[in-house]
Amino acid sequence: MEKLIGRNLNISVFISGRGSNLLSLIKYSNIKKSKIKINLIISNNKFSKGLEFAKKNKIKYHVINYSKKKQAENKILRYLRKNKIDLICLAGFMKILSSSFIKKFKNPILNIHPSLLPRYKGLNTHRRAIENKDKFSGATVHFVTPKLDSGKIILQKKVRIFLKIEHKLYPNAIEKILKKFSL
Ligand code: GRF
């Protein structure tokens, strides 16, 4: 990622469903002093509730037909380039990005995962934590690598309640990235 000199960090958020993390990022980016800008929303699901937040906030969005993954990813890469995206934030995006996509994008890709990684990679994290009678769960923001839910951890928080903590953790993790790339 190139250094940001006098400009905002352009973010694309990828969603598939409810979009509560997307909404928290939009709210965060709307704070007056914020240097982050949500420029583009990508969804693989036209029924994703999160798309309502895109419409309400007048953020550009694209629904991508994922029946052919390679074509879908190439299309997304074109949109990312066109919108000069510096950072991708996966927020409940239910498709796995190919390693070729990750390589081609070149800039960082983050994901938020509802567990204390490396515990409970993959799906049904809450159910598994409850089944194991864990006292705590949490959320993790990490870099996306070709290996599912295994990239370097940026921030992690341990709590009894899941989602509320995600909504604080994601903006804070982006802020950390922003610091690293600002002069
Ligand atoms: C969150 O629990 C997130 O950690 C996981 O998927 C869920 C997405 O929720 N990756 P939302 O769509 O942001 O409300």
Coordinates of C-alpha atoms and ligand atoms in Angstrom, one line a residue:
M1 CA 0.0 0.0 0.0
E2 CA 1.4 3.4 -0.9
K3 CA 1.7 6.2 1.6
L4 CA -1.3 8.4 2.0
I5 CA -0.3 12.0 1.6
G6 CA -3.1 14.5 2.2
R7 CA -5.9 12.1 1.2
N8 CA -8.3 9.7 2.8
L9 CA -8.1 6.0 3.1
N10 CA -10.4 4.6 0.4
I11 CA -12.2 1.5 1.7
S12 CA -14.4 -1.1 0.0
V13 CA -16.5 -3.2 2.3
F14 CA -17.6 -6.7 1.2
I15 CA -20.8 -8.0 2.6
S16 CA -23.3 -10.9 2.2
G17 CA -26.0 -10.3 4.8
R18 CA -27.1 -8.1 7.6
G19 CA -24.3 -5.5 7.4
S20 CA -24.2 -4.4 11.0
N21 CA -20.4 -4.1 10.8
L22 CA -20.7 -2.2 7.6
L23 CA -23.1 0.2 9.3
S24 CA -20.6 0.7 12.2
L25 CA -17.9 1.5 9.7
I26 CA -20.1 4.0 7.8
K27 CA -20.9 5.7 11.0
Y28 CA -17.3 5.8 12.0
S29 CA -16.3 7.2 8.6
N30 CA -18.9 9.9 8.9
I31 CA -17.3 11.4 12.0
K32 CA -16.0 14.8 11.0
K33 CA -12.4 14.2 11.6
S34 CA -12.3 10.7 10.1
K35 CA -9.8 10.1 7.4
I36 CA -11.4 7.0 6.2
K37 CA -13.9 6.9 3.4
I38 CA -16.2 4.0 2.4
N39 CA -16.3 4.4 -1.4
L40 CA -17.6 1.1 -2.5
I41 CA -19.7 -1.8 -1.2
I42 CA -19.5 -5.2 -2.8
S43 CA -22.1 -7.9 -2.2
N44 CA -22.5 -11.3 -3.6
N45 CA -26.2 -11.3 -2.5
K46 CA -28.8 -9.0 -3.9
F47 CA -31.0 -9.6 -0.9
S48 CA -28.3 -8.5 1.5
K49 CA -29.9 -6.2 4.1
G50 CA -26.6 -4.3 4.3
L51 CA -27.3 -2.9 0.8
E52 CA -29.9 -0.6 2.4
F53 CA -27.1 1.1 4.2
A54 CA -25.3 1.7 1.0
K55 CA -28.4 3.3 -0.6
K56 CA -29.3 5.4 2.5
N57 CA -25.7 6.8 2.7
K58 CA -25.4 7.2 -1.1
I59 CA -22.4 4.9 -1.3
K60 CA -21.7 3.2 -4.6
Y61 CA -22.4 -0.6 -4.5
H62 CA -22.3 -3.5 -6.8
V63 CA -24.0 -6.9 -6.5
I64 CA -21.7 -9.5 -8.0
N65 CA -23.0 -12.8 -9.5
Y66 CA -20.7 -15.4 -8.0
S67 CA -21.8 -18.3 -10.1
K68 CA -18.4 -18.1 -11.9
K69 CA -15.9 -17.2 -9.3
K70 CA -13.0 -16.2 -11.5
Q71 CA -15.2 -13.9 -13.6
A72 CA -16.7 -12.5 -10.4
E73 CA -13.3 -11.7 -8.9
N74 CA -12.0 -10.1 -12.0
K75 CA -15.0 -7.9 -12.1
I76 CA -14.5 -6.9 -8.5
L77 CA -10.8 -6.2 -9.2
R78 CA -11.9 -3.8 -11.9
Y79 CA -14.2 -1.9 -9.6
L80 CA -11.5 -1.7 -6.9
R81 CA -9.0 -0.2 -9.3
K82 CA -11.6 2.2 -10.8
N83 CA -12.4 3.5 -7.3
K84 CA -8.8 3.6 -6.1
I85 CA -9.4 1.3 -3.2
D86 CA -6.6 1.2 -0.6
L87 CA -8.1 -1.3 1.8
I88 CA -10.8 -4.1 1.6
C89 CA -12.8 -4.9 4.7
L90 CA -14.6 -8.1 4.7
A91 CA -17.7 -7.8 6.9
G92 CA -19.7 -11.0 6.9
F93 CA -18.7 -11.8 3.3
M94 CA -19.5 -15.4 2.8
K95 CA -17.2 -16.1 -0.2
I96 CA -13.6 -17.1 0.1
L97 CA -11.3 -14.9 -1.9
S98 CA -8.8 -16.9 -4.1
S99 CA -5.1 -16.5 -3.6
S100 CA -4.8 -15.0 -7.1
F101 CA -7.3 -12.3 -6.1
I102 CA -5.4 -11.5 -2.9
K103 CA -2.1 -11.3 -4.8
K104 CA -3.6 -9.2 -7.6
F105 CA -5.2 -6.6 -5.3
K106 CA -1.8 -5.9 -3.6
N107 CA -3.3 -3.7 -0.8
P108 CA -4.3 -5.1 2.6
I109 CA -7.5 -7.0 3.1
L110 CA -9.0 -7.3 6.5
N111 CA -11.6 -9.5 8.0
I112 CA -13.6 -9.5 11.2
H113 CA -14.2 -12.9 12.8
P114 CA -16.5 -13.6 15.7
S115 CA -14.1 -15.6 17.8
L116 CA -10.8 -15.4 19.6
L117 CA -8.7 -16.7 16.7
P118 CA -7.0 -19.1 16.4
R119 CA -9.9 -20.7 18.2
Y120 CA -12.9 -21.5 16.0
K121 CA -11.9 -20.7 12.5
G122 CA -14.6 -21.0 9.9
L123 CA -18.4 -21.1 10.5
N124 CA -20.7 -21.5 13.5
T125 CA -18.2 -20.0 15.9
H126 CA -20.8 -18.9 18.5
R127 CA -22.4 -22.3 18.5
R128 CA -19.1 -24.1 19.0
A129 CA -18.1 -21.7 21.8
I130 CA -21.4 -22.4 23.6
E131 CA -21.1 -26.1 23.0
N132 CA -17.7 -26.1 24.6
K133 CA -19.1 -24.1 27.5
D134 CA -16.4 -21.4 27.0
K135 CA -16.8 -18.6 29.5
F136 CA -15.5 -16.0 27.0
S137 CA -15.7 -15.4 23.4
G138 CA -14.7 -12.3 21.4
A139 CA -13.9 -10.9 18.1
T140 CA -10.7 -10.7 16.0
V141 CA -9.7 -8.4 13.1
H142 CA -7.0 -10.0 11.0
F143 CA -5.3 -9.7 7.7
V144 CA -6.7 -12.0 5.0
T145 CA -4.4 -14.6 3.5
P146 CA -5.2 -17.5 1.3
K147 CA -5.5 -19.7 4.4
L148 CA -9.0 -19.2 6.0
D149 CA -9.1 -17.1 9.2
S150 CA -5.3 -17.5 9.7
G151 CA -3.7 -14.2 8.7
K152 CA -1.9 -12.0 11.2
I153 CA -4.1 -10.6 14.0
I154 CA -4.4 -6.8 14.1
L155 CA -6.7 -6.5 17.2
Q156 CA -8.6 -8.9 19.3
K157 CA -11.0 -8.4 22.2
K158 CA -12.3 -10.9 24.7
V159 CA -15.8 -10.5 26.0
R160 CA -19.0 -12.2 26.9
I161 CA -21.1 -10.4 24.3
F162 CA -20.2 -10.8 20.7
L163 CA -21.3 -8.2 18.2
K164 CA -21.1 -5.0 20.3
I165 CA -17.4 -5.4 20.6
E166 CA -17.0 -6.0 16.8
H167 CA -18.4 -2.6 16.1
K168 CA -15.7 -0.9 18.1
L169 CA -12.9 -3.2 17.1
Y170 CA -13.2 -2.8 13.3
P171 CA -12.9 1.0 13.2
N172 CA -10.0 0.8 15.7
A173 CA -8.2 -1.7 13.6
I174 CA -8.5 0.5 10.5
E175 CA -7.3 3.4 12.5
K176 CA -4.2 1.3 13.3
I177 CA -3.6 0.7 9.6
L178 CA -4.2 4.3 8.8
K179 CA -1.5 5.4 11.3
K180 CA 1.0 3.0 9.7
F181 CA 0.4 4.5 6.2
S182 CA 0.1 8.2 7.1
L183 CA 3.1 10.4 7.0
Ligands
GRF1 C1 -20.1 -11.0 12.1 O1 -20.3 -11.8 13.2 C2 -18.7 -11.1 11.6 O2 -17.8 -11.3 12.6 C3 -18.7 -12.3 10.8 O3 -20.0 -12.3 10.1 C4 -20.9 -11.5 10.9 C5 -21.4 -10.4 10.0 O4 -22.4 -9.7 10.6 N1 -17.6 -12.4 9.9 P1 -22.9 -8.3 9.9 O5 -23.3 -8.7 8.5 O6 -21.8 -7.3 9.9 O7 -24.0 -7.8 10.8

